[in-house]
Amino acid sequence: IATVELITQKLELLEKEYLTKLSYRDYTRAKNLLIDIHNMVHTMVIYEEEYIPQIPLPIDDLSFRELYNSIKNEAFEADQLAIVKAAALYNYFTIRQLVELVELFPFSNGKIAMVRELYPNVLDRQNSQLLISAFTYSSDKEKVHEIINYYR
């Protein structure tokens, strides 16, 4: 556990001393990486030199808000999706969180791509109907339904 605390301290130092000197865009990307590393460190329990996996939990509210704002602040869909892909590497989500993220993408293709990227990491798939309902067009709803069925 002392190792986890030490890693956390070093990550905080890295943010305070170096990340703050980056441009806003680079800071946002680097901050997302730090959040991912922080989440990875805190999802493992070290006990007698063994790794014991914990039951996955969805991304916490603060980290989700930071992710949400990072995506929202990007002007281009490709950049938004790059952030989504990075977040998908180490985080789990709820359907309600995905519904919130859907609203950030102005076009159907981006919305569908975001769902395709994050749905494998959804913990409450029994609520998937809420995700389908977040889409307006029947063709989009069908695509989301296909993604959901793929992960049944």
Tab-separated table of N, CA and C in Angstrom:
chain	number	residue	atom	x	y	z
A	1	ILE	N	0.832	-1.187	0.000
A	1	ILE	CA	0.000	0.000	0.000
A	1	ILE	C	0.880	1.255	0.000
A	2	ALA	N	2.016	1.200	0.653
A	2	ALA	CA	2.935	2.342	0.640
A	2	ALA	C	3.363	2.662	-0.787
A	3	THR	N	3.501	1.642	-1.613
A	3	THR	CA	3.872	1.833	-3.012
A	3	THR	C	2.793	2.610	-3.746
A	4	VAL	N	1.535	2.280	-3.499
A	4	VAL	CA	0.422	2.974	-4.136
A	4	VAL	C	0.440	4.453	-3.744
A	5	GLU	N	0.667	4.730	-2.472
A	5	GLU	CA	0.717	6.116	-2.009
A	5	GLU	C	1.887	6.861	-2.633
A	6	LEU	N	3.023	6.211	-2.750
A	6	LEU	CA	4.189	6.829	-3.350
A	6	LEU	C	3.931	7.150	-4.823
A	7	ILE	N	3.334	6.218	-5.537
A	7	ILE	CA	3.003	6.454	-6.950
A	7	ILE	C	2.041	7.623	-7.065
A	8	THR	N	1.038	7.668	-6.207
A	8	THR	CA	0.069	8.765	-6.219
A	8	THR	C	0.756	10.103	-5.973
A	9	GLN	N	1.667	10.144	-5.018
A	9	GLN	CA	2.400	11.383	-4.739
A	9	GLN	C	3.230	11.831	-5.946
A	10	LYS	N	3.872	10.877	-6.592
A	10	LYS	CA	4.707	11.200	-7.756
A	10	LYS	C	3.841	11.719	-8.911
A	11	LEU	N	2.661	11.135	-9.084
A	11	LEU	CA	1.754	11.599	-10.134
A	11	LEU	C	1.283	13.027	-9.850
A	12	GLU	N	0.986	13.319	-8.602
A	12	GLU	CA	0.573	14.676	-8.221
A	12	GLU	C	1.700	15.668	-8.457
A	13	LEU	N	2.922	15.280	-8.109
A	13	LEU	CA	4.078	16.130	-8.337
A	13	LEU	C	4.264	16.387	-9.836
A	14	LEU	N	4.128	15.353	-10.625
A	14	LEU	CA	4.250	15.479	-12.077
A	14	LEU	C	3.238	16.479	-12.616
A	15	GLU	N	2.024	16.402	-12.119
A	15	GLU	CA	0.999	17.335	-12.584
A	15	GLU	C	1.325	18.769	-12.172
A	16	LYS	N	1.656	18.969	-10.909
A	16	LYS	CA	1.891	20.323	-10.392
A	16	LYS	C	3.136	20.974	-10.979
A	17	GLU	N	4.193	20.184	-11.142
A	17	GLU	CA	5.464	20.752	-11.570
A	17	GLU	C	5.629	20.847	-13.089
A	18	TYR	N	5.005	19.935	-13.824
A	18	TYR	CA	5.295	19.872	-15.256
A	18	TYR	C	4.066	20.060	-16.142
A	19	LEU	N	2.957	19.423	-15.815
A	19	LEU	CA	1.795	19.511	-16.675
A	19	LEU	C	1.264	20.932	-16.783
A	20	THR	N	1.359	21.675	-15.703
A	20	THR	CA	0.838	23.044	-15.709
A	20	THR	C	1.603	23.954	-16.672
A	21	LYS	N	2.752	23.524	-17.138
A	21	LYS	CA	3.555	24.323	-18.067
A	21	LYS	C	3.222	24.018	-19.523
A	22	LEU	N	2.350	23.041	-19.743
A	22	LEU	CA	1.981	22.654	-21.100
A	22	LEU	C	0.873	23.553	-21.640
A	23	SER	N	0.689	23.516	-22.954
A	23	SER	CA	-0.449	24.214	-23.553
A	23	SER	C	-1.725	23.530	-23.058
A	24	TYR	N	-2.840	24.217	-23.196
A	24	TYR	CA	-4.108	23.665	-22.697
A	24	TYR	C	-4.401	22.312	-23.332
A	25	ARG	N	-4.227	22.201	-24.625
A	25	ARG	CA	-4.514	20.950	-25.346
A	25	ARG	C	-3.611	19.814	-24.863
A	26	ASP	N	-2.307	20.097	-24.756
A	26	ASP	CA	-1.377	19.077	-24.283
A	26	ASP	C	-1.627	18.743	-22.819
A	27	TYR	N	-1.964	19.761	-22.031
A	27	TYR	CA	-2.283	19.545	-20.619
A	27	TYR	C	-3.469	18.601	-20.488
A	28	THR	N	-4.516	18.827	-21.287
A	28	THR	CA	-5.714	17.991	-21.220
A	28	THR	C	-5.379	16.543	-21.544
A	29	ARG	N	-4.614	16.344	-22.563
A	29	ARG	CA	-4.246	14.975	-22.945
A	29	ARG	C	-3.354	14.314	-21.880
A	30	ALA	N	-2.391	15.051	-21.399
A	30	ALA	CA	-1.498	14.506	-20.371
A	30	ALA	C	-2.272	14.245	-19.080
A	31	LYS	N	-3.176	15.129	-18.750
A	31	LYS	CA	-3.996	14.961	-17.535
A	31	LYS	C	-4.840	13.687	-17.654
A	32	ASN	N	-5.391	13.423	-18.828
A	32	ASN	CA	-6.166	12.197	-19.021
A	32	ASN	C	-5.305	10.957	-18.814
A	33	LEU	N	-4.074	11.026	-19.271
A	33	LEU	CA	-3.166	9.896	-19.046
A	33	LEU	C	-2.878	9.717	-17.557
A	34	LEU	N	-2.669	10.824	-16.859
A	34	LEU	CA	-2.435	10.738	-15.413
A	34	LEU	C	-3.649	10.167	-14.694
A	35	ILE	N	-4.829	10.574	-15.112
A	35	ILE	CA	-6.053	10.045	-14.506
A	35	ILE	C	-6.144	8.545	-14.736
A	36	ASP	N	-5.841	8.124	-15.964
A	36	ASP	CA	-5.865	6.691	-16.274
A	36	ASP	C	-4.886	5.917	-15.395
A	37	ILE	N	-3.670	6.437	-15.256
A	37	ILE	CA	-2.663	5.768	-14.430
A	37	ILE	C	-3.119	5.731	-12.976
A	38	HIS	N	-3.627	6.844	-12.503
A	38	HIS	CA	-4.125	6.926	-11.120
A	38	HIS	C	-5.226	5.890	-10.889
A	39	ASN	N	-6.166	5.801	-11.834
A	39	ASN	CA	-7.258	4.820	-11.705
A	39	ASN	C	-6.741	3.383	-11.721
A	40	MET	N	-5.757	3.129	-12.554
A	40	MET	CA	-5.184	1.775	-12.606
A	40	MET	C	-4.532	1.416	-11.286
A	41	VAL	N	-3.776	2.339	-10.745
A	41	VAL	CA	-3.078	2.080	-9.482
A	41	VAL	C	-4.075	1.812	-8.369
A	42	HIS	N	-5.159	2.580	-8.354
A	42	HIS	CA	-6.117	2.454	-7.255
A	42	HIS	C	-7.129	1.325	-7.451
A	43	THR	N	-7.120	0.660	-8.604
A	43	THR	CA	-8.015	-0.480	-8.777
A	43	THR	C	-7.338	-1.796	-8.446
A	44	MET	N	-6.087	-1.747	-8.083
A	44	MET	CA	-5.434	-2.992	-7.693
A	44	MET	C	-5.095	-2.959	-6.209
A	45	VAL	N	-5.167	-4.116	-5.631
A	45	VAL	CA	-4.833	-4.265	-4.224
A	45	VAL	C	-3.587	-5.128	-4.148
A	46	ILE	N	-2.590	-4.640	-3.445
A	46	ILE	CA	-1.348	-5.400	-3.306
A	46	ILE	C	-1.342	-6.006	-1.904
A	47	TYR	N	-1.284	-7.332	-1.862
A	47	TYR	CA	-1.322	-8.041	-0.586
A	47	TYR	C	-0.337	-9.189	-0.668
A	48	GLU	N	0.659	-9.171	0.140
A	48	GLU	CA	1.684	-10.213	0.172
A	48	GLU	C	2.240	-10.507	-1.224
A	49	GLU	N	2.618	-9.418	-1.904
A	49	GLU	CA	3.240	-9.532	-3.218
A	49	GLU	C	2.327	-10.127	-4.283
A	50	GLU	N	1.041	-10.200	-4.031
A	50	GLU	CA	0.102	-10.740	-5.012
A	50	GLU	C	-0.816	-9.647	-5.498
A	51	TYR	N	-1.204	-9.764	-6.738
A	51	TYR	CA	-2.201	-8.860	-7.293
A	51	TYR	C	-3.560	-9.542	-7.160
A	52	ILE	N	-4.475	-8.881	-6.482
A	52	ILE	CA	-5.824	-9.411	-6.314
A	52	ILE	C	-6.773	-8.442	-7.015
A	53	PRO	N	-7.353	-8.869	-8.138
A	53	PRO	CA	-8.231	-7.947	-8.858
A	53	PRO	C	-9.491	-7.642	-8.058
A	54	GLN	N	-9.934	-6.402	-8.157
A	54	GLN	CA	-11.166	-5.997	-7.504
A	54	GLN	C	-12.306	-6.051	-8.507
A	55	ILE	N	-13.508	-6.065	-7.982
A	55	ILE	CA	-14.681	-5.994	-8.850
A	55	ILE	C	-14.638	-4.627	-9.526
A	56	PRO	N	-14.802	-4.589	-10.842
A	56	PRO	CA	-14.712	-3.294	-11.515
A	56	PRO	C	-15.823	-2.343	-11.073
A	57	LEU	N	-15.468	-1.082	-10.966
A	57	LEU	CA	-16.416	-0.027	-10.624
A	57	LEU	C	-16.414	0.992	-11.755
A	58	PRO	N	-17.523	1.671	-11.965
A	58	PRO	CA	-17.520	2.704	-13.000
A	58	PRO	C	-16.606	3.858	-12.617
A	59	ILE	N	-16.193	4.581	-13.598
A	59	ILE	CA	-15.363	5.760	-13.385
A	59	ILE	C	-16.054	6.662	-12.361
A	60	ASP	N	-15.279	7.206	-11.428
A	60	ASP	CA	-15.880	8.039	-10.377
A	60	ASP	C	-16.379	9.356	-10.975
A	61	ASP	N	-17.250	10.034	-10.242
A	61	ASP	CA	-17.903	11.245	-10.750
A	61	ASP	C	-16.914	12.341	-11.135
A	62	LEU	N	-15.918	12.570	-10.312
A	62	LEU	CA	-14.943	13.614	-10.608
A	62	LEU	C	-14.174	13.299	-11.894
A	63	SER	N	-13.703	12.080	-12.009
A	63	SER	CA	-12.961	11.684	-13.212
A	63	SER	C	-13.864	11.721	-14.438
A	64	PHE	N	-15.123	11.331	-14.256
A	64	PHE	CA	-16.053	11.380	-15.382
A	64	PHE	C	-16.283	12.821	-15.823
A	65	ARG	N	-16.434	13.741	-14.884
A	65	ARG	CA	-16.632	15.161	-15.224
A	65	ARG	C	-15.415	15.690	-15.982
A	66	GLU	N	-14.225	15.294	-15.552
A	66	GLU	CA	-13.006	15.723	-16.247
A	66	GLU	C	-12.972	15.154	-17.661
A	67	LEU	N	-13.344	13.890	-17.789
A	67	LEU	CA	-13.409	13.267	-19.115
A	67	LEU	C	-14.442	13.985	-19.976
A	68	TYR	N	-15.606	14.210	-19.433
A	68	TYR	CA	-16.701	14.886	-20.135
A	68	TYR	C	-16.221	16.252	-20.647
A	69	ASN	N	-15.616	17.026	-19.779
A	69	ASN	CA	-15.151	18.359	-20.160
A	69	ASN	C	-14.020	18.300	-21.181
A	70	SER	N	-13.172	17.315	-21.067
A	70	SER	CA	-12.092	17.158	-22.052
A	70	SER	C	-12.660	16.891	-23.437
A	71	ILE	N	-13.649	16.014	-23.494
A	71	ILE	CA	-14.289	15.716	-24.782
A	71	ILE	C	-15.028	16.947	-25.298
A	72	LYS	N	-15.750	17.596	-24.420
A	72	LYS	CA	-16.537	18.780	-24.784
A	72	LYS	C	-15.659	19.903	-25.329
A	73	ASN	N	-14.458	20.043	-24.804
A	73	ASN	CA	-13.573	21.139	-25.199
A	73	ASN	C	-12.851	20.908	-26.520
A	74	GLU	N	-12.948	19.722	-27.051
A	74	GLU	CA	-12.310	19.444	-28.343
A	74	GLU	C	-13.216	19.921	-29.478
A	75	ALA	N	-12.635	20.576	-30.452
A	75	ALA	CA	-13.409	21.131	-31.563
A	75	ALA	C	-13.709	20.090	-32.640
A	76	PHE	N	-12.855	19.094	-32.758
A	76	PHE	CA	-13.007	18.132	-33.841
A	76	PHE	C	-13.386	16.750	-33.307
A	77	GLU	N	-14.251	16.108	-34.050
A	77	GLU	CA	-14.745	14.787	-33.657
A	77	GLU	C	-13.611	13.775	-33.518
A	78	ALA	N	-12.638	13.832	-34.386
A	78	ALA	CA	-11.510	12.888	-34.322
A	78	ALA	C	-10.757	13.042	-32.999
A	79	ASP	N	-10.600	14.276	-32.549
A	79	ASP	CA	-9.932	14.519	-31.271
A	79	ASP	C	-10.795	14.049	-30.097
A	80	GLN	N	-12.093	14.246	-30.215
A	80	GLN	CA	-13.008	13.757	-29.185
A	80	GLN	C	-12.906	12.239	-29.069
A	81	LEU	N	-12.900	11.575	-30.220
A	81	LEU	CA	-12.834	10.107	-30.219
A	81	LEU	C	-11.490	9.598	-29.710
A	82	ALA	N	-10.426	10.351	-29.924
A	82	ALA	CA	-9.108	9.962	-29.389
A	82	ALA	C	-9.157	9.945	-27.865
A	83	ILE	N	-9.819	10.922	-27.276
A	83	ILE	CA	-9.960	10.965	-25.817
A	83	ILE	C	-10.814	9.797	-25.339
A	84	VAL	N	-11.879	9.505	-26.065
A	84	VAL	CA	-12.749	8.377	-25.716
A	84	VAL	C	-11.955	7.075	-25.744
A	85	LYS	N	-11.149	6.892	-26.776
A	85	LYS	CA	-10.348	5.669	-26.880
A	85	LYS	C	-9.374	5.534	-25.722
A	86	ALA	N	-8.763	6.628	-25.333
A	86	ALA	CA	-7.839	6.603	-24.192
A	86	ALA	C	-8.597	6.249	-22.913
A	87	ALA	N	-9.763	6.825	-22.738
A	87	ALA	CA	-10.565	6.554	-21.542
A	87	ALA	C	-11.032	5.108	-21.498
A	88	ALA	N	-11.280	4.535	-22.658
A	88	ALA	CA	-11.773	3.155	-22.725
A	88	ALA	C	-10.721	2.141	-22.293
A	89	LEU	N	-9.472	2.526	-22.338
A	89	LEU	CA	-8.406	1.583	-21.994
A	89	LEU	C	-8.449	1.139	-20.536
A	90	TYR	N	-8.823	2.050	-19.626
A	90	TYR	CA	-8.684	1.740	-18.212
A	90	TYR	C	-9.895	2.072	-17.350
A	91	ASN	N	-11.027	2.394	-17.972
A	91	ASN	CA	-12.196	2.792	-17.202
A	91	ASN	C	-13.415	1.965	-17.557
A	92	TYR	N	-14.312	1.877	-16.603
A	92	TYR	CA	-15.614	1.261	-16.810
A	92	TYR	C	-16.665	2.350	-16.689
A	93	PHE	N	-17.812	2.125	-17.301
A	93	PHE	CA	-18.836	3.149	-17.376
A	93	PHE	C	-20.216	2.573	-17.077
A	94	THR	N	-21.148	3.490	-16.815
A	94	THR	CA	-22.556	3.120	-16.702
A	94	THR	C	-23.250	3.577	-17.982
A	95	ILE	N	-24.415	3.028	-18.217
A	95	ILE	CA	-25.201	3.440	-19.380
A	95	ILE	C	-25.512	4.936	-19.293
A	96	ARG	N	-25.863	5.406	-18.131
A	96	ARG	CA	-26.196	6.832	-17.981
A	96	ARG	C	-25.004	7.725	-18.347
A	97	GLN	N	-23.807	7.282	-18.033
A	97	GLN	CA	-22.617	8.049	-18.416
A	97	GLN	C	-22.462	8.076	-19.934
A	98	LEU	N	-22.709	6.942	-20.587
A	98	LEU	CA	-22.631	6.909	-22.042
A	98	LEU	C	-23.676	7.831	-22.661
A	99	VAL	N	-24.878	7.841	-22.085
A	99	VAL	CA	-25.933	8.724	-22.586
A	99	VAL	C	-25.470	10.183	-22.509
A	100	GLU	N	-24.819	10.552	-21.428
A	100	GLU	CA	-24.296	11.923	-21.305
A	100	GLU	C	-23.257	12.212	-22.381
A	101	LEU	N	-22.392	11.243	-22.636
A	101	LEU	CA	-21.339	11.451	-23.631
A	101	LEU	C	-21.897	11.517	-25.048
A	102	VAL	N	-22.962	10.780	-25.315
A	102	VAL	CA	-23.596	10.804	-26.638
A	102	VAL	C	-23.956	12.236	-27.015
A	103	GLU	N	-24.429	12.991	-26.056
A	103	GLU	CA	-24.875	14.363	-26.308
A	103	GLU	C	-23.746	15.294	-26.738
A	104	LEU	N	-22.511	14.910	-26.480
A	104	LEU	CA	-21.373	15.758	-26.838
A	104	LEU	C	-21.010	15.682	-28.322
A	105	PHE	N	-21.480	14.655	-28.988
A	105	PHE	CA	-21.122	14.451	-30.386
A	105	PHE	C	-22.246	14.979	-31.278
A	106	PRO	N	-21.907	15.897	-32.174
A	106	PRO	CA	-22.951	16.514	-32.989
A	106	PRO	C	-23.492	15.618	-34.108
A	107	PHE	N	-22.699	14.653	-34.540
A	107	PHE	CA	-23.108	13.839	-35.685
A	107	PHE	C	-23.262	12.374	-35.297
A	108	SER	N	-24.130	11.697	-36.023
A	108	SER	CA	-24.435	10.291	-35.742
A	108	SER	C	-23.204	9.401	-35.759
A	109	ASN	N	-22.329	9.617	-36.744
A	109	ASN	CA	-21.140	8.749	-36.850
A	109	ASN	C	-20.275	8.811	-35.595
A	110	GLY	N	-20.096	10.000	-35.048
A	110	GLY	CA	-19.312	10.155	-33.826
A	110	GLY	C	-19.984	9.508	-32.638
A	111	LYS	N	-21.295	9.666	-32.554
A	111	LYS	CA	-22.058	9.061	-31.454
A	111	LYS	C	-21.923	7.540	-31.487
A	112	ILE	N	-22.097	6.976	-32.673
A	112	ILE	CA	-22.016	5.513	-32.834
A	112	ILE	C	-20.600	5.031	-32.538
A	113	ALA	N	-19.604	5.755	-33.027
A	113	ALA	CA	-18.206	5.371	-32.775
A	113	ALA	C	-17.893	5.400	-31.284
A	114	MET	N	-18.423	6.394	-30.580
A	114	MET	CA	-18.206	6.492	-29.134
A	114	MET	C	-18.836	5.293	-28.426
A	115	VAL	N	-20.057	4.944	-28.815
A	115	VAL	CA	-20.728	3.786	-28.209
A	115	VAL	C	-19.945	2.514	-28.506
A	116	ARG	N	-19.497	2.367	-29.727
A	116	ARG	CA	-18.734	1.179	-30.120
A	116	ARG	C	-17.467	1.049	-29.275
A	117	GLU	N	-16.862	2.172	-28.960
A	117	GLU	CA	-15.613	2.178	-28.188
A	117	GLU	C	-15.846	1.883	-26.706
A	118	LEU	N	-16.901	2.449	-26.128
A	118	LEU	CA	-17.094	2.361	-24.680
A	118	LEU	C	-18.044	1.257	-24.223
A	119	TYR	N	-18.937	0.794	-25.079
A	119	TYR	CA	-19.925	-0.184	-24.627
A	119	TYR	C	-19.304	-1.468	-24.047
A	120	PRO	N	-18.185	-1.947	-24.567
A	120	PRO	CA	-17.581	-3.139	-23.946
A	120	PRO	C	-17.228	-2.931	-22.469
A	121	ASN	N	-17.090	-1.689	-22.041
A	121	ASN	CA	-16.717	-1.375	-20.655
A	121	ASN	C	-17.910	-0.957	-19.809
A	122	VAL	N	-19.116	-1.221	-20.286
A	122	VAL	CA	-20.327	-0.865	-19.532
A	122	VAL	C	-20.609	-1.957	-18.508
A	123	LEU	N	-20.889	-1.519	-17.289
A	123	LEU	CA	-21.127	-2.473	-16.203
A	123	LEU	C	-22.611	-2.805	-16.011
A	124	ASP	N	-23.490	-1.908	-16.381
A	124	ASP	CA	-24.926	-2.129	-16.169
A	124	ASP	C	-25.659	-2.289	-17.498
A	125	ARG	N	-25.290	-3.299	-18.222
A	125	ARG	CA	-25.855	-3.520	-19.559
A	125	ARG	C	-27.361	-3.777	-19.530
A	126	GLN	N	-27.890	-4.120	-18.366
A	126	GLN	CA	-29.332	-4.333	-18.261
A	126	GLN	C	-30.104	-3.030	-18.505
A	127	ASN	N	-29.421	-1.909	-18.504
A	127	ASN	CA	-30.056	-0.608	-18.753
A	127	ASN	C	-29.825	-0.102	-20.177
A	128	SER	N	-29.440	-0.977	-21.066
A	128	SER	CA	-29.067	-0.576	-22.422
A	128	SER	C	-30.185	0.110	-23.201
A	129	GLN	N	-31.420	-0.134	-22.831
A	129	GLN	CA	-32.536	0.516	-23.528
A	129	GLN	C	-32.443	2.042	-23.391
A	130	LEU	N	-31.856	2.521	-22.299
A	130	LEU	CA	-31.678	3.971	-22.115
A	130	LEU	C	-30.719	4.540	-23.155
A	131	LEU	N	-29.734	3.756	-23.511
A	131	LEU	CA	-28.775	4.186	-24.525
A	131	LEU	C	-29.449	4.254	-25.890
A	132	ILE	N	-30.227	3.248	-26.207
A	132	ILE	CA	-30.943	3.246	-27.485
A	132	ILE	C	-31.875	4.453	-27.562
A	133	SER	N	-32.536	4.751	-26.472
A	133	SER	CA	-33.471	5.881	-26.423
A	133	SER	C	-32.785	7.233	-26.598
A	134	ALA	N	-31.503	7.298	-26.373
A	134	ALA	CA	-30.767	8.556	-26.510
A	134	ALA	C	-30.580	8.959	-27.968
A	135	PHE	N	-30.882	8.057	-28.883
A	135	PHE	CA	-30.726	8.336	-30.313
A	135	PHE	C	-32.072	8.687	-30.927
A	136	THR	N	-32.038	9.585	-31.903
A	136	THR	CA	-33.260	10.081	-32.532
A	136	THR	C	-33.671	9.221	-33.724
A	137	TYR	N	-32.723	8.911	-34.572
A	137	TYR	CA	-33.031	8.237	-35.832
A	137	TYR	C	-33.050	6.722	-35.683
A	138	SER	N	-33.997	6.097	-36.391
A	138	SER	CA	-34.156	4.647	-36.336
A	138	SER	C	-32.893	3.921	-36.772
A	139	SER	N	-32.241	4.450	-37.801
A	139	SER	CA	-31.025	3.792	-38.303
A	139	SER	C	-29.930	3.801	-37.237
A	140	ASP	N	-29.834	4.892	-36.493
A	140	ASP	CA	-28.849	4.967	-35.408
A	140	ASP	C	-29.218	4.008	-34.286
A	141	LYS	N	-30.484	3.932	-33.953
A	141	LYS	CA	-30.946	3.014	-32.910
A	141	LYS	C	-30.627	1.573	-33.287
A	142	GLU	N	-30.794	1.260	-34.563
A	142	GLU	CA	-30.478	-0.103	-35.031
A	142	GLU	C	-28.988	-0.401	-34.887
A	143	LYS	N	-28.150	0.571	-35.224
A	143	LYS	CA	-26.701	0.376	-35.092
A	143	LYS	C	-26.303	0.166	-33.628
A	144	VAL	N	-26.884	0.947	-32.743
A	144	VAL	CA	-26.595	0.786	-31.311
A	144	VAL	C	-27.088	-0.576	-30.835
A	145	HIS	N	-28.248	-0.968	-31.309
A	145	HIS	CA	-28.794	-2.278	-30.947
A	145	HIS	C	-27.859	-3.403	-31.407
A	146	GLU	N	-27.274	-3.255	-32.577
A	146	GLU	CA	-26.312	-4.251	-33.084
A	146	GLU	C	-25.080	-4.322	-32.172
A	147	ILE	N	-24.595	-3.173	-31.735
A	147	ILE	CA	-23.440	-3.136	-30.824
A	147	ILE	C	-23.790	-3.851	-29.524
A	148	ILE	N	-24.966	-3.565	-28.994
A	148	ILE	CA	-25.417	-4.187	-27.746
A	148	ILE	C	-25.517	-5.694	-27.922
A	149	ASN	N	-26.117	-6.130	-29.017
A	149	ASN	CA	-26.278	-7.566	-29.252
A	149	ASN	C	-24.930	-8.280	-29.408
A	150	TYR	N	-23.969	-7.589	-29.956
A	150	TYR	CA	-22.648	-8.184	-30.139
A	150	TYR	C	-22.020	-8.568	-28.794
A	151	TYR	N	-22.309	-7.791	-27.761
A	151	TYR	CA	-21.705	-8.023	-26.444
A	151	TYR	C	-22.627	-8.749	-25.474
A	152	ARG	N	-23.643	-9.383	-25.975
A	152	ARG	CA	-24.529	-10.175	-25.113
A	152	ARG	C	-23.827	-11.360	-24.543
